[in-house]
Amino acid sequence: MELAAIFISAMLINNFVFYYFLGICPFLGVSKKIDSAFSMGLAVTFVMTLTAVVSWAINYWILIPYGLDYLQIVSFILVIASLVQLVEMFIRKISPPLYQAMGIYLPLITTNCAIMGLAIIAARKEYGLAETVIFGVGAGLGFTLAIVLMAGIREQLELADVPEALKGPGIALIIAGIMALAFMGFSGMIK
Amino acid sequence: MDVLVPILTMAGLGFLFSTGLVLAYKKLRVYEDPKIEKISAALPQANCGACGYSGCRAFAVALVEGKAEPNSCPVGGEDVANQVAEILGVKAGEVIKKLARLHCRGSHEAAKDRGAYLGISTCLAAHLLGGNKQCSFGCLHFGDCARVCPFDAIYMGEEGLPLVIEEKCTACGKCVDACPRNLFELHPVSQEIIVFCRSLDRGAPSRKACKNACIACGICARACPDAIIMENNLAVITDYRKIDPEKIPAIEKCPTGAIGRMEKDNEG
């Protein structure tokens, strides 16, 4: 029950995009088409889950026993950077079109604050291994949900009559704000 | 001693991850022909799309796969074709240098205005309203072509017509697409005689609208029937290679100057 609560909380209530406002760069950058938004979401979910596990291991097996908590941020950056490299190589091998579609945003997952935020929040909440994994998956799926919803809206928006000054990022940010308000409706679902 | 522990920890972590990446790289490496990189470097990187591919890199990939010819980059011309051919180890083929030419001589003075146009000052907008000139085929003078040219090879001359700087023009074809009246066309440099009119109106109305219009008198077609024909009240060059240099003076007798040589002093 505890795990389910963490999962729902990471995915909906404390959604990384709409609650913490982390990971806005790919959220706006790759949300023009549902296809690429979905694969971006999956890539982020994958990296988030792996990061959560590896950073948990480093945190509890290396950093805390030696009293090196202050190295958390540096070592998490190391973890994220290597994992993103790995994912990039993997995607390039498996699916070149996907690699092309993600373009610059794939290496940019490295600097995606949502992933860094995930590792730090998980460490701060002192989750165990299982909880950390669930937290990572939930956060990743939450990000996927957010970016796919956004892409769906933006695909429709292509046909809408948007005022000239608001076209592109302007209207996208307004929508992100409205969606964040809508997601506030989830708060209070779990005490 | 306290300093050593974190240093060693970070070094160890770094080493661990880099080893992991090296191993993964060996497994997951994607082989990419090094020629693609080399050819990309040799191409002009204008990404103009004149070759028919979506950019210089896509063109380089097509070249390496043998789907494209080295001489299909009009921007780079002969130099680039030779370099590319050298990298690929094939013959370059002949590159015919082309230039964008304007098919209109309706300057401010020659072409009469239809009325005062106060709308958006682009050719596209003016064209939608039928244009500001009496001639509904000629240049609108708002310079869409000059704005779209990625190489700054077109500027608006004092007479109102866009002028092409031959040295800068790479025949990328952007102006051809931009002109709402299709007045630009790419012609080989060696083509001396060009029809400077696109008016399909009959002789009298074209003459009334523009002093330099083709009035379809047929003098040029009679002078050189092999290469020039009259079509829809307009002289059309069917094959410029068949124009006999000796016949050029006869062609240049055109009463309105709608066909003739490119004036050299007109450019740059």
CSV table of N, CA and C in Angstrom, one decimal, chain A residues 54 58 62-63 66 68 70-71 74-75 78-79 81-83 85-86 89-90 92-93 100, chain B residues 2 5-7 9-10 13-14 17-18 20-22 24-30 32 57:
chain,number,residue,atom,x,y,z
A,54,VAL,N,20.8,3.3,-9.4
A,54,VAL,CA,22.2,3.5,-9.3
A,54,VAL,C,22.6,4.5,-8.2
A,58,ILE,N,24.8,4.1,-4.9
A,58,ILE,CA,26.0,4.9,-4.5
A,58,ILE,C,25.8,5.6,-3.2
A,62,ILE,N,28.1,3.8,-0.7
A,62,ILE,CA,29.4,4.4,-0.7
A,62,ILE,C,29.4,5.7,0.0
A,63,LEU,N,28.5,6.6,-0.3
A,63,LEU,CA,28.6,8.0,0.2
A,63,LEU,C,28.3,8.0,1.7
A,66,TYR,N,30.8,6.3,4.3
A,66,TYR,CA,32.1,7.1,4.4
A,66,TYR,C,31.8,8.5,4.8
A,68,LEU,N,30.2,10.9,3.1
A,68,LEU,CA,30.5,11.7,2.0
A,68,LEU,C,29.2,12.3,1.4
A,70,TYR,N,28.0,15.0,1.1
A,70,TYR,CA,28.1,16.3,0.4
A,70,TYR,C,28.6,16.0,-1.1
A,71,LEU,N,29.0,14.8,-1.4
A,71,LEU,CA,29.3,14.5,-2.8
A,71,LEU,C,28.1,14.0,-3.6
A,74,VAL,N,27.5,15.8,-7.1
A,74,VAL,CA,28.5,15.5,-8.1
A,74,VAL,C,28.4,14.1,-8.6
A,75,SER,N,28.2,13.2,-7.6
A,75,SER,CA,28.2,11.8,-8.1
A,75,SER,C,26.9,11.5,-8.9
A,78,LEU,N,27.4,12.4,-12.4
A,78,LEU,CA,28.2,11.4,-13.0
A,78,LEU,C,27.3,10.2,-13.5
A,79,VAL,N,26.5,9.8,-12.6
A,79,VAL,CA,25.6,8.7,-12.9
A,79,VAL,C,24.7,9.0,-14.1
A,81,ALA,N,25.0,11.4,-16.4
A,81,ALA,CA,25.7,11.6,-17.6
A,81,ALA,C,26.0,10.3,-18.3
A,82,SER,N,26.5,9.3,-17.5
A,82,SER,CA,26.9,8.0,-18.1
A,82,SER,C,25.7,7.3,-18.6
A,83,LEU,N,24.6,7.3,-17.8
A,83,LEU,CA,23.4,6.6,-18.2
A,83,LEU,C,22.8,7.2,-19.5
A,85,GLN,N,24.4,8.7,-21.8
A,85,GLN,CA,25.3,8.2,-22.9
A,85,GLN,C,24.9,6.8,-23.4
A,86,LEU,N,24.7,6.0,-22.4
A,86,LEU,CA,24.4,4.6,-22.6
A,86,LEU,C,23.0,4.5,-23.4
A,89,MET,N,23.5,5.7,-27.0
A,89,MET,CA,24.1,4.6,-27.9
A,89,MET,C,23.1,3.6,-28.2
A,90,PHE,N,22.4,3.2,-27.2
A,90,PHE,CA,21.4,2.1,-27.4
A,90,PHE,C,20.3,2.5,-28.4
A,92,ARG,N,20.5,4.8,-30.7
A,92,ARG,CA,21.1,5.0,-32.0
A,92,ARG,C,21.3,3.6,-32.7
A,93,LYS,N,21.6,2.6,-31.9
A,93,LYS,CA,21.8,1.3,-32.5
A,93,LYS,C,20.4,0.7,-32.9
A,100,GLN,N,17.1,10.3,-34.7
A,100,GLN,CA,17.0,11.6,-35.4
A,100,GLN,C,15.9,12.5,-34.8
B,2,ASP,N,41.7,13.3,5.2
B,2,ASP,CA,40.3,13.5,4.9
B,2,ASP,C,40.0,13.8,3.4
B,5,VAL,N,39.9,10.5,0.8
B,5,VAL,CA,38.7,9.6,0.7
B,5,VAL,C,37.8,10.1,-0.4
B,6,PRO,N,37.3,11.4,-0.4
B,6,PRO,CA,36.4,11.8,-1.4
B,6,PRO,C,37.0,11.8,-2.8
B,7,ILE,N,38.3,12.2,-2.9
B,7,ILE,CA,39.0,12.2,-4.2
B,7,ILE,C,39.0,10.7,-4.7
B,9,THR,N,37.1,8.3,-3.9
B,9,THR,CA,35.7,7.8,-4.2
B,9,THR,C,35.3,8.3,-5.6
B,10,MET,N,35.5,9.6,-5.8
B,10,MET,CA,35.0,10.1,-7.1
B,10,MET,C,35.8,9.5,-8.3
B,13,LEU,N,34.5,6.1,-8.9
B,13,LEU,CA,33.2,6.1,-9.5
B,13,LEU,C,33.4,6.5,-11.0
B,14,GLY,N,34.2,7.5,-11.2
B,14,GLY,CA,34.4,7.9,-12.6
B,14,GLY,C,35.0,6.8,-13.4
B,17,PHE,N,32.3,4.1,-14.2
B,17,PHE,CA,31.3,4.5,-15.2
B,17,PHE,C,32.0,4.5,-16.6
B,18,SER,N,33.2,5.0,-16.6
B,18,SER,CA,33.8,5.1,-18.0
B,18,SER,C,34.1,3.7,-18.5
B,20,GLY,N,32.3,1.1,-17.9
B,20,GLY,CA,31.0,0.6,-18.4
B,20,GLY,C,30.7,1.2,-19.7
B,21,LEU,N,31.0,2.5,-19.9
B,21,LEU,CA,30.7,3.1,-21.2
B,21,LEU,C,31.5,2.5,-22.3
B,22,VAL,N,32.8,2.3,-22.0
B,22,VAL,CA,33.7,1.7,-23.0
B,22,VAL,C,33.2,0.4,-23.5
B,24,ALA,N,30.1,-0.8,-23.3
B,24,ALA,CA,28.9,-0.6,-24.0
B,24,ALA,C,29.1,-0.1,-25.4
B,25,TYR,N,30.1,0.8,-25.5
B,25,TYR,CA,30.4,1.4,-26.8
B,25,TYR,C,30.9,0.3,-27.8
B,26,LYS,N,31.7,-0.6,-27.3
B,26,LYS,CA,32.1,-1.7,-28.1
B,26,LYS,C,31.0,-2.6,-28.7
B,27,LYS,N,30.0,-2.8,-27.8
B,27,LYS,CA,28.8,-3.6,-28.2
B,27,LYS,C,27.9,-2.8,-29.2
B,28,LEU,N,27.7,-1.5,-28.8
B,28,LEU,CA,26.6,-0.8,-29.4
B,28,LEU,C,27.0,0.2,-30.5
B,29,ARG,N,28.3,0.1,-30.9
B,29,ARG,CA,28.8,1.1,-31.8
B,29,ARG,C,28.1,1.0,-33.2
B,30,VAL,N,27.7,2.2,-33.7
B,30,VAL,CA,27.1,2.2,-35.0
B,30,VAL,C,28.1,2.6,-36.0
B,32,GLU,N,29.6,4.3,-39.0
B,32,GLU,CA,29.2,5.3,-40.0
B,32,GLU,C,30.4,5.6,-40.9
B,57,ARG,N,24.0,17.4,-45.0
B,57,ARG,CA,24.3,16.1,-44.5
B,57,ARG,C,23.6,15.0,-45.2
